[in-house]
JSON list of N, CA and C in Angstrom, two decimals:
[
{"chain": "A", "resi": 1, "resn": "MET", "atom": "N", "xyz": [46.17, -24.31, -35.48]},
{"chain": "A", "resi": 1, "resn": "MET", "atom": "CA", "xyz": [46.50, -24.07, -36.86]},
{"chain": "A", "resi": 1, "resn": "MET", "atom": "C", "xyz": [45.21, -24.04, -37.65]},
{"chain": "A", "resi": 2, "resn": "THR", "atom": "N", "xyz": [45.08, -23.04, -38.55]},
{"chain": "A", "resi": 2, "resn": "THR", "atom": "CA", "xyz": [43.89, -22.92, -39.36]},
{"chain": "A", "resi": 2, "resn": "THR", "atom": "C", "xyz": [44.24, -23.12, -40.83]},
{"chain": "A", "resi": 3, "resn": "ALA", "atom": "N", "xyz": [43.22, -23.36, -41.63]},
{"chain": "A", "resi": 3, "resn": "ALA", "atom": "CA", "xyz": [43.44, -23.52, -43.08]},
{"chain": "A", "resi": 3, "resn": "ALA", "atom": "C", "xyz": [43.84, -22.19, -43.71]},
{"chain": "A", "resi": 4, "resn": "ASP", "atom": "N", "xyz": [43.35, -21.08, -43.13]},
{"chain": "A", "resi": 4, "resn": "ASP", "atom": "CA", "xyz": [43.67, -19.75, -43.67]},
{"chain": "A", "resi": 4, "resn": "ASP", "atom": "C", "xyz": [45.12, -19.36, -43.43]},
{"chain": "A", "resi": 5, "resn": "ASP", "atom": "N", "xyz": [45.63, -19.69, -42.28]},
{"chain": "A", "resi": 5, "resn": "ASP", "atom": "CA", "xyz": [47.00, -19.33, -41.92]},
{"chain": "A", "resi": 5, "resn": "ASP", "atom": "C", "xyz": [47.68, -20.50, -41.22]},
{"chain": "A", "resi": 6, "resn": "PRO", "atom": "N", "xyz": [48.39, -21.33, -41.97]},
{"chain": "A", "resi": 6, "resn": "PRO", "atom": "CA", "xyz": [49.01, -22.50, -41.36]},
{"chain": "A", "resi": 6, "resn": "PRO", "atom": "C", "xyz": [50.14, -22.15, -40.38]},
{"chain": "A", "resi": 7, "resn": "LEU", "atom": "N", "xyz": [50.62, -20.92, -40.40]},
{"chain": "A", "resi": 7, "resn": "LEU", "atom": "CA", "xyz": [51.70, -20.52, -39.49]},
{"chain": "A", "resi": 7, "resn": "LEU", "atom": "C", "xyz": [51.20, -19.68, -38.32]},
{"chain": "A", "resi": 8, "resn": "ALA", "atom": "N", "xyz": [49.91, -19.71, -38.04]},
{"chain": "A", "resi": 8, "resn": "ALA", "atom": "CA", "xyz": [49.34, -18.89, -36.96]},
{"chain": "A", "resi": 8, "resn": "ALA", "atom": "C", "xyz": [49.99, -19.19, -35.62]},
{"chain": "A", "resi": 9, "resn": "VAL", "atom": "N", "xyz": [50.32, -20.43, -35.36]},
{"chain": "A", "resi": 9, "resn": "VAL", "atom": "CA", "xyz": [50.95, -20.80, -34.10]},
{"chain": "A", "resi": 9, "resn": "VAL", "atom": "C", "xyz": [52.33, -20.16, -33.99]},
{"chain": "A", "resi": 10, "resn": "CYS", "atom": "N", "xyz": [53.06, -20.13, -35.08]},
{"chain": "A", "resi": 10, "resn": "CYS", "atom": "CA", "xyz": [54.41, -19.55, -35.08]},
{"chain": "A", "resi": 10, "resn": "CYS", "atom": "C", "xyz": [54.36, -18.02, -34.99]},
{"chain": "A", "resi": 11, "resn": "ASN", "atom": "N", "xyz": [53.36, -17.40, -35.58]},
{"chain": "A", "resi": 11, "resn": "ASN", "atom": "CA", "xyz": [53.28, -15.94, -35.57]},
{"chain": "A", "resi": 11, "resn": "ASN", "atom": "C", "xyz": [53.18, -15.38, -34.16]},
{"chain": "A", "resi": 12, "resn": "LYS", "atom": "N", "xyz": [52.53, -16.08, -33.27]},
{"chain": "A", "resi": 12, "resn": "LYS", "atom": "CA", "xyz": [52.42, -15.61, -31.89]},
{"chain": "A", "resi": 12, "resn": "LYS", "atom": "C", "xyz": [53.80, -15.52, -31.25]},
{"chain": "A", "resi": 13, "resn": "ARG", "atom": "N", "xyz": [54.68, -16.43, -31.58]},
{"chain": "A", "resi": 13, "resn": "ARG", "atom": "CA", "xyz": [56.03, -16.41, -31.01]},
{"chain": "A", "resi": 13, "resn": "ARG", "atom": "C", "xyz": [56.90, -15.32, -31.60]},
{"chain": "A", "resi": 14, "resn": "ARG", "atom": "N", "xyz": [56.50, -14.75, -32.73]},
{"chain": "A", "resi": 14, "resn": "ARG", "atom": "CA", "xyz": [57.29, -13.72, -33.39]},
{"chain": "A", "resi": 14, "resn": "ARG", "atom": "C", "xyz": [56.97, -12.31, -32.87]},
{"chain": "A", "resi": 15, "resn": "ARG", "atom": "N", "xyz": [56.00, -12.19, -31.97]},
{"chain": "A", "resi": 15, "resn": "ARG", "atom": "CA", "xyz": [55.69, -10.89, -31.38]},
{"chain": "A", "resi": 15, "resn": "ARG", "atom": "C", "xyz": [56.77, -10.52, -30.37]},
{"chain": "A", "resi": 16, "resn": "PRO", "atom": "N", "xyz": [57.03, -9.23, -30.20]},
{"chain": "A", "resi": 16, "resn": "PRO", "atom": "CA", "xyz": [58.03, -8.82, -29.21]},
{"chain": "A", "resi": 16, "resn": "PRO", "atom": "C", "xyz": [57.59, -9.21, -27.81]},
{"chain": "A", "resi": 17, "resn": "PRO", "atom": "N", "xyz": [58.54, -9.49, -26.93]},
{"chain": "A", "resi": 17, "resn": "PRO", "atom": "CA", "xyz": [58.21, -9.97, -25.59]},
{"chain": "A", "resi": 17, "resn": "PRO", "atom": "C", "xyz": [57.37, -9.00, -24.76]},
{"chain": "A", "resi": 18, "resn": "THR", "atom": "N", "xyz": [57.52, -7.72, -24.95]},
{"chain": "A", "resi": 18, "resn": "THR", "atom": "CA", "xyz": [56.76, -6.75, -24.16]},
{"chain": "A", "resi": 18, "resn": "THR", "atom": "C", "xyz": [55.60, -6.15, -24.94]},
{"chain": "A", "resi": 19, "resn": "GLY", "atom": "N", "xyz": [55.39, -6.59, -26.18]},
{"chain": "A", "resi": 19, "resn": "GLY", "atom": "CA", "xyz": [54.33, -6.02, -27.00]},
{"chain": "A", "resi": 19, "resn": "GLY", "atom": "C", "xyz": [54.71, -4.70, -27.64]},
{"chain": "A", "resi": 20, "resn": "THR", "atom": "N", "xyz": [55.96, -4.30, -27.52]},
{"chain": "A", "resi": 20, "resn": "THR", "atom": "CA", "xyz": [56.45, -3.04, -28.05]},
{"chain": "A", "resi": 20, "resn": "THR", "atom": "C", "xyz": [57.30, -3.31, -29.29]},
{"chain": "A", "resi": 21, "resn": "TYR", "atom": "N", "xyz": [56.88, -2.74, -30.43]},
{"chain": "A", "resi": 21, "resn": "TYR", "atom": "CA", "xyz": [57.61, -2.98, -31.67]},
{"chain": "A", "resi": 21, "resn": "TYR", "atom": "C", "xyz": [58.79, -2.04, -31.87]},
{"chain": "A", "resi": 22, "resn": "ARG", "atom": "N", "xyz": [58.85, -0.96, -31.09]},
{"chain": "A", "resi": 22, "resn": "ARG", "atom": "CA", "xyz": [59.98, -0.03, -31.17]},
{"chain": "A", "resi": 22, "resn": "ARG", "atom": "C", "xyz": [60.39, 0.33, -29.76]},
{"chain": "A", "resi": 23, "resn": "ARG", "atom": "N", "xyz": [61.67, 0.45, -29.54]},
{"chain": "A", "resi": 23, "resn": "ARG", "atom": "CA", "xyz": [62.14, 0.92, -28.23]},
{"chain": "A", "resi": 23, "resn": "ARG", "atom": "C", "xyz": [63.41, 1.73, -28.41]},
{"chain": "A", "resi": 24, "resn": "HIS", "atom": "N", "xyz": [63.68, 2.56, -27.45]},
{"chain": "A", "resi": 24, "resn": "HIS", "atom": "CA", "xyz": [64.93, 3.32, -27.39]},
{"chain": "A", "resi": 24, "resn": "HIS", "atom": "C", "xyz": [65.42, 3.25, -25.97]},
{"chain": "A", "resi": 25, "resn": "ARG", "atom": "N", "xyz": [66.70, 3.00, -25.83]},
{"chain": "A", "resi": 25, "resn": "ARG", "atom": "CA", "xyz": [67.29, 2.84, -24.50]},
{"chain": "A", "resi": 25, "resn": "ARG", "atom": "C", "xyz": [68.54, 3.69, -24.40]},
{"chain": "A", "resi": 26, "resn": "PRO", "atom": "N", "xyz": [68.89, 4.13, -23.18]},
{"chain": "A", "resi": 26, "resn": "PRO", "atom": "CA", "xyz": [70.13, 4.89, -23.02]},
{"chain": "A", "resi": 26, "resn": "PRO", "atom": "C", "xyz": [71.33, 4.09, -23.52]},
{"chain": "A", "resi": 27, "resn": "ALA", "atom": "N", "xyz": [72.20, 4.76, -24.25]},
{"chain": "A", "resi": 27, "resn": "ALA", "atom": "CA", "xyz": [73.37, 4.09, -24.82]},
{"chain": "A", "resi": 27, "resn": "ALA", "atom": "C", "xyz": [74.26, 3.48, -23.74]},
{"chain": "A", "resi": 28, "resn": "GLN", "atom": "N", "xyz": [74.32, 4.10, -22.57]},
{"chain": "A", "resi": 28, "resn": "GLN", "atom": "CA", "xyz": [75.17, 3.61, -21.49]},
{"chain": "A", "resi": 28, "resn": "GLN", "atom": "C", "xyz": [74.41, 2.71, -20.52]},
{"chain": "A", "resi": 29, "resn": "GLY", "atom": "N", "xyz": [73.14, 2.39, -20.82]},
{"chain": "A", "resi": 29, "resn": "GLY", "atom": "CA", "xyz": [72.34, 1.55, -19.93]},
{"chain": "A", "resi": 29, "resn": "GLY", "atom": "C", "xyz": [71.70, 2.37, -18.83]},
{"chain": "A", "resi": 30, "resn": "GLY", "atom": "N", "xyz": [70.88, 1.73, -18.04]},
{"chain": "A", "resi": 30, "resn": "GLY", "atom": "CA", "xyz": [70.25, 2.41, -16.92]},
{"chain": "A", "resi": 30, "resn": "GLY", "atom": "C", "xyz": [68.81, 2.79, -17.21]},
{"chain": "A", "resi": 31, "resn": "ALA", "atom": "N", "xyz": [68.23, 3.55, -16.30]},
{"chain": "A", "resi": 31, "resn": "ALA", "atom": "CA", "xyz": [66.83, 3.94, -16.39]},
{"chain": "A", "resi": 31, "resn": "ALA", "atom": "C", "xyz": [66.64, 5.10, -17.37]},
{"chain": "A", "resi": 32, "resn": "ALA", "atom": "N", "xyz": [65.80, 4.90, -18.36]},
{"chain": "A", "resi": 32, "resn": "ALA", "atom": "CA", "xyz": [65.59, 5.90, -19.41]},
{"chain": "A", "resi": 32, "resn": "ALA", "atom": "C", "xyz": [64.97, 7.18, -18.88]},
{"chain": "A", "resi": 33, "resn": "ARG", "atom": "N", "xyz": [64.03, 7.06, -17.95]},
{"chain": "A", "resi": 33, "resn": "ARG", "atom": "CA", "xyz": [63.30, 8.24, -17.49]},
{"chain": "A", "resi": 33, "resn": "ARG", "atom": "C", "xyz": [64.13, 9.16, -16.60]},
{"chain": "A", "resi": 34, "resn": "LEU", "atom": "N", "xyz": [65.23, 8.65, -16.07]},
{"chain": "A", "resi": 34, "resn": "LEU", "atom": "CA", "xyz": [66.02, 9.46, -15.14]},
{"chain": "A", "resi": 34, "resn": "LEU", "atom": "C", "xyz": [67.05, 10.35, -15.83]},
{"chain": "A", "resi": 35, "resn": "ARG", "atom": "N", "xyz": [67.43, 10.00, -17.05]},
{"chain": "A", "resi": 35, "resn": "ARG", "atom": "CA", "xyz": [68.46, 10.77, -17.75]},
{"chain": "A", "resi": 35, "resn": "ARG", "atom": "C", "xyz": [68.02, 11.07, -19.18]},
{"chain": "A", "resi": 36, "resn": "PRO", "atom": "N", "xyz": [67.05, 11.97, -19.38]},
{"chain": "A", "resi": 36, "resn": "PRO", "atom": "CA", "xyz": [66.53, 12.23, -20.71]},
{"chain": "A", "resi": 36, "resn": "PRO", "atom": "C", "xyz": [67.52, 12.91, -21.65]},
{"chain": "A", "resi": 37, "resn": "GLN", "atom": "N", "xyz": [68.59, 13.48, -21.13]},
{"chain": "A", "resi": 37, "resn": "GLN", "atom": "CA", "xyz": [69.56, 14.19, -21.96]},
{"chain": "A", "resi": 37, "resn": "GLN", "atom": "C", "xyz": [70.64, 13.27, -22.54]},
{"chain": "A", "resi": 38, "resn": "GLU", "atom": "N", "xyz": [70.69, 12.01, -22.14]},
{"chain": "A", "resi": 38, "resn": "GLU", "atom": "CA", "xyz": [71.74, 11.10, -22.62]},
{"chain": "A", "resi": 38, "resn": "GLU", "atom": "C", "xyz": [71.42, 10.53, -24.00]},
{"chain": "A", "resi": 39, "resn": "PRO", "atom": "N", "xyz": [72.45, 10.16, -24.77]},
{"chain": "A", "resi": 39, "resn": "PRO", "atom": "CA", "xyz": [72.23, 9.55, -26.09]},
{"chain": "A", "resi": 39, "resn": "PRO", "atom": "C", "xyz": [71.45, 8.24, -25.97]},
{"chain": "A", "resi": 40, "resn": "ARG", "atom": "N", "xyz": [70.68, 7.91, -27.01]},
{"chain": "A", "resi": 40, "resn": "ARG", "atom": "CA", "xyz": [69.84, 6.73, -27.04]},
{"chain": "A", "resi": 40, "resn": "ARG", "atom": "C", "xyz": [70.23, 5.80, -28.19]},
{"chain": "A", "resi": 41, "resn": "THR", "atom": "N", "xyz": [70.03, 4.51, -27.97]},
{"chain": "A", "resi": 41, "resn": "THR", "atom": "CA", "xyz": [70.16, 3.51, -29.01]},
{"chain": "A", "resi": 41, "resn": "THR", "atom": "C", "xyz": [68.76, 3.18, -29.49]},
{"chain": "A", "resi": 42, "resn": "LEU", "atom": "N", "xyz": [68.52, 3.23, -30.80]},
{"chain": "A", "resi": 42, "resn": "LEU", "atom": "CA", "xyz": [67.21, 2.98, -31.38]},
{"chain": "A", "resi": 42, "resn": "LEU", "atom": "C", "xyz": [67.12, 1.51, -31.79]},
{"chain": "A", "resi": 43, "resn": "GLU", "atom": "N", "xyz": [66.07, 0.82, -31.33]},
{"chain": "A", "resi": 43, "resn": "GLU", "atom": "CA", "xyz": [65.96, -0.62, -31.54]},
{"chain": "A", "resi": 43, "resn": "GLU", "atom": "C", "xyz": [64.54, -1.02, -31.96]},
{"chain": "A", "resi": 44, "resn": "PRO", "atom": "N", "xyz": [64.26, -1.08, -33.25]},
{"chain": "A", "resi": 44, "resn": "PRO", "atom": "CA", "xyz": [62.95, -1.61, -33.67]},
{"chain": "A", "resi": 44, "resn": "PRO", "atom": "C", "xyz": [62.95, -3.14, -33.66]},
{"chain": "A", "resi": 45, "resn": "TRP", "atom": "N", "xyz": [61.78, -3.74, -33.52]},
{"chain": "A", "resi": 45, "resn": "TRP", "atom": "CA", "xyz": [61.61, -5.19, -33.52]},
{"chain": "A", "resi": 45, "resn": "TRP", "atom": "C", "xyz": [61.62, -5.66, -34.97]},
{"chain": "A", "resi": 46, "resn": "ASP", "atom": "N", "xyz": [62.42, -6.67, -35.32]},
{"chain": "A", "resi": 46, "resn": "ASP", "atom": "CA", "xyz": [62.50, -7.15, -36.70]},
{"chain": "A", "resi": 46, "resn": "ASP", "atom": "C", "xyz": [61.74, -8.46, -36.93]},
{"chain": "A", "resi": 47, "resn": "GLY", "atom": "N", "xyz": [60.95, -8.89, -35.95]},
{"chain": "A", "resi": 47, "resn": "GLY", "atom": "CA", "xyz": [60.20, -10.13, -36.07]},
{"chain": "A", "resi": 47, "resn": "GLY", "atom": "C", "xyz": [60.86, -11.28, -35.36]},
{"chain": "A", "resi": 48, "resn": "PHE", "atom": "N", "xyz": [62.10, -11.08, -34.93]},
{"chain": "A", "resi": 48, "resn": "PHE", "atom": "CA", "xyz": [62.83, -12.11, -34.20]},
{"chain": "A", "resi": 48, "resn": "PHE", "atom": "C", "xyz": [63.49, -11.56, -32.95]},
{"chain": "A", "resi": 49, "resn": "MET", "atom": "N", "xyz": [64.02, -10.35, -33.06]},
{"chain": "A", "resi": 49, "resn": "MET", "atom": "CA", "xyz": [64.70, -9.71, -31.92]},
{"chain": "A", "resi": 49, "resn": "MET", "atom": "C", "xyz": [64.73, -8.20, -32.14]},
{"chain": "A", "resi": 50, "resn": "TYR", "atom": "N", "xyz": [65.09, -7.47, -31.09]},
{"chain": "A", "resi": 50, "resn": "TYR", "atom": "CA", "xyz": [65.31, -6.04, -31.23]},
{"chain": "A", "resi": 50, "resn": "TYR", "atom": "C", "xyz": [66.67, -5.85, -31.89]},
{"chain": "A", "resi": 51, "resn": "GLU", "atom": "N", "xyz": [66.70, -5.03, -32.94]},
{"chain": "A", "resi": 51, "resn": "GLU", "atom": "CA", "xyz": [67.93, -4.81, -33.68]},
{"chain": "A", "resi": 51, "resn": "GLU", "atom": "C", "xyz": [68.30, -3.34, -33.61]},
{"chain": "A", "resi": 52, "resn": "ALA", "atom": "N", "xyz": [69.52, -3.03, -33.18]},
{"chain": "A", "resi": 52, "resn": "ALA", "atom": "CA", "xyz": [69.97, -1.64, -33.11]},
{"chain": "A", "resi": 52, "resn": "ALA", "atom": "C", "xyz": [70.12, -1.10, -34.53]},
{"chain": "A", "resi": 53, "resn": "THR", "atom": "N", "xyz": [69.44, 0.02, -34.80]},
{"chain": "A", "resi": 53, "resn": "THR", "atom": "CA", "xyz": [69.49, 0.59, -36.14]},
{"chain": "A", "resi": 53, "resn": "THR", "atom": "C", "xyz": [70.08, 1.99, -36.18]},
{"chain": "A", "resi": 54, "resn": "GLY", "atom": "N", "xyz": [70.32, 2.58, -35.03]},
{"chain": "A", "resi": 54, "resn": "GLY", "atom": "CA", "xyz": [70.88, 3.93, -35.02]},
{"chain": "A", "resi": 54, "resn": "GLY", "atom": "C", "xyz": [70.93, 4.50, -33.62]},
{"chain": "A", "resi": 55, "resn": "THR", "atom": "N", "xyz": [71.26, 5.77, -33.56]},
{"chain": "A", "resi": 55, "resn": "THR", "atom": "CA", "xyz": [71.33, 6.47, -32.28]},
{"chain": "A", "resi": 55, "resn": "THR", "atom": "C", "xyz": [70.62, 7.81, -32.40]},
{"chain": "A", "resi": 56, "resn": "ALA", "atom": "N", "xyz": [70.31, 8.38, -31.26]},
{"chain": "A", "resi": 56, "resn": "ALA", "atom": "CA", "xyz": [69.72, 9.72, -31.17]},
{"chain": "A", "resi": 56, "resn": "ALA", "atom": "C", "xyz": [70.43, 10.45, -30.04]},
{"chain": "A", "resi": 57, "resn": "PRO", "atom": "N", "xyz": [70.56, 11.76, -30.13]},
{"chain": "A", "resi": 57, "resn": "PRO", "atom": "CA", "xyz": [71.31, 12.50, -29.12]},
{"chain": "A", "resi": 57, "resn": "PRO", "atom": "C", "xyz": [70.64, 12.59, -27.75]},
{"chain": "A", "resi": 58, "resn": "ASP", "atom": "N", "xyz": [69.30, 12.46, -27.70]},
{"chain": "A", "resi": 58, "resn": "ASP", "atom": "CA", "xyz": [68.58, 12.55, -26.42]},
{"chain": "A", "resi": 58, "resn": "ASP", "atom": "C", "xyz": [67.22, 11.88, -26.54]},
{"chain": "A", "resi": 59, "resn": "LEU", "atom": "N", "xyz": [66.46, 11.88, -25.44]},
{"chain": "A", "resi": 59, "resn": "LEU", "atom": "CA", "xyz": [65.17, 11.21, -25.39]},
{"chain": "A", "resi": 59, "resn": "LEU", "atom": "C", "xyz": [64.16, 11.81, -26.37]},
{"chain": "A", "resi": 60, "resn": "ALA", "atom": "N", "xyz": [64.09, 13.13, -26.45]},
{"chain": "A", "resi": 60, "resn": "ALA", "atom": "CA", "xyz": [63.12, 13.78, -27.35]},
{"chain": "A", "resi": 60, "resn": "ALA", "atom": "C", "xyz": [63.39, 13.41, -28.81]},
{"chain": "A", "resi": 61, "resn": "ALA", "atom": "N", "xyz": [64.65, 13.42, -29.21]},
{"chain": "A", "resi": 61, "resn": "ALA", "atom": "CA", "xyz": [65.00, 13.06, -30.59]},
{"chain": "A", "resi": 61, "resn": "ALA", "atom": "C", "xyz": [64.73, 11.58, -30.85]},
{"chain": "A", "resi": 62, "resn": "ALA", "atom": "N", "xyz": [64.96, 10.73, -29.86]},
{"chain": "A", "resi": 62, "resn": "ALA", "atom": "CA", "xyz": [64.71, 9.29, -30.02]},
{"chain": "A", "resi": 62, "resn": "ALA", "atom": "C", "xyz": [63.21, 9.04, -30.21]},
{"chain": "A", "resi": 63, "resn": "ARG", "atom": "N", "xyz": [62.37, 9.69, -29.42]},
{"chain": "A", "resi": 63, "resn": "ARG", "atom": "CA", "xyz": [60.92, 9.51, -29.56]},
{"chain": "A", "resi": 63, "resn": "ARG", "atom": "C", "xyz": [60.44, 9.99, -30.93]},
{"chain": "A", "resi": 64, "resn": "LYS", "atom": "N", "xyz": [60.96, 11.12, -31.38]},
{"chain": "A", "resi": 64, "resn": "LYS", "atom": "CA", "xyz": [60.56, 11.66, -32.68]},
{"chain": "A", "resi": 64, "resn": "LYS", "atom": "C", "xyz": [60.98, 10.71, -33.80]},
{"chain": "A", "resi": 65, "resn": "ARG", "atom": "N", "xyz": [62.20, 10.23, -33.74]},
{"chain": "A", "resi": 65, "resn": "ARG", "atom": "CA", "xyz": [62.72, 9.34, -34.79]},
{"chain": "A", "resi": 65, "resn": "ARG", "atom": "C", "xyz": [62.00, 7.99, -34.78]},
{"chain": "A", "resi": 66, "resn": "MET", "atom": "N", "xyz": [61.75, 7.42, -33.60]},
{"chain": "A", "resi": 66, "resn": "MET", "atom": "CA", "xyz": [61.08, 6.12, -33.54]},
{"chain": "A", "resi": 66, "resn": "MET", "atom": "C", "xyz": [59.62, 6.22, -33.95]},
{"chain": "A", "resi": 67, "resn": "SER", "atom": "N", "xyz": [58.98, 7.37, -33.74]},
{"chain": "A", "resi": 67, "resn": "SER", "atom": "CA", "xyz": [57.59, 7.50, -34.17]},
{"chain": "A", "resi": 67, "resn": "SER", "atom": "C", "xyz": [57.48, 7.55, -35.68]},
{"chain": "A", "resi": 68, "resn": "SER", "atom": "N", "xyz": [58.57, 7.89, -36.37]},
{"chain": "A", "resi": 68, "resn": "SER", "atom": "CA", "xyz": [58.55, 7.94, -37.83]},
{"chain": "A", "resi": 68, "resn": "SER", "atom": "C", "xyz": [58.77, 6.56, -38.45]},
{"chain": "A", "resi": 69, "resn": "ILE", "atom": "N", "xyz": [59.22, 5.58, -37.65]},
{"chain": "A", "resi": 69, "resn": "ILE", "atom": "CA", "xyz": [59.41, 4.22, -38.14]},
{"chain": "A", "resi": 69, "resn": "ILE", "atom": "C", "xyz": [58.08, 3.49, -38.02]},
{"chain": "A", "resi": 70, "resn": "ALA", "atom": "N", "xyz": [57.60, 2.94, -39.10]},
{"chain": "A", "resi": 70, "resn": "ALA", "atom": "CA", "xyz": [56.30, 2.25, -39.10]},
{"chain": "A", "resi": 70, "resn": "ALA", "atom": "C", "xyz": [56.39, 0.94, -38.33]},
{"chain": "A", "resi": 71, "resn": "ASP", "atom": "N", "xyz": [55.30, 0.58, -37.65]},
{"chain": "A", "resi": 71, "resn": "ASP", "atom": "CA", "xyz": [55.22, -0.73, -36.97]},
{"chain": "A", "resi": 71, "resn": "ASP", "atom": "C", "xyz": [55.29, -1.83, -38.01]},
{"chain": "A", "resi": 72, "resn": "THR", "atom": "N", "xyz": [56.04, -2.86, -37.70]},
{"chain": "A", "resi": 72, "resn": "THR", "atom": "CA", "xyz": [56.13, -4.00, -38.59]},
{"chain": "A", "resi": 72, "resn": "THR", "atom": "C", "xyz": [55.25, -5.13, -38.13]},
{"chain": "A", "resi": 73, "resn": "GLY", "atom": "N", "xyz": [54.60, -4.98, -36.97]},
{"chain": "A", "resi": 73, "resn": "GLY", "atom": "CA", "xyz": [53.80, -6.05, -36.41]},
{"chain": "A", "resi": 73, "resn": "GLY", "atom": "C", "xyz": [52.35, -5.86, -36.52]}
]
């Protein structure tokens, strides 16, 4: 803990587990790279957990939409 940021210890725990602040996963589950044409669930990191915020019709649309969401971390 530092005088500049008394919550520095807690901030480390608020980072996403994989270091990824945005993710998109197939709506039906499974491997994302094997079925690029399937609908996706969009899940940005909110500082505590991944929160579903919408859907995209396929992998290309999910990547485009998630790149427009700014990193919060």
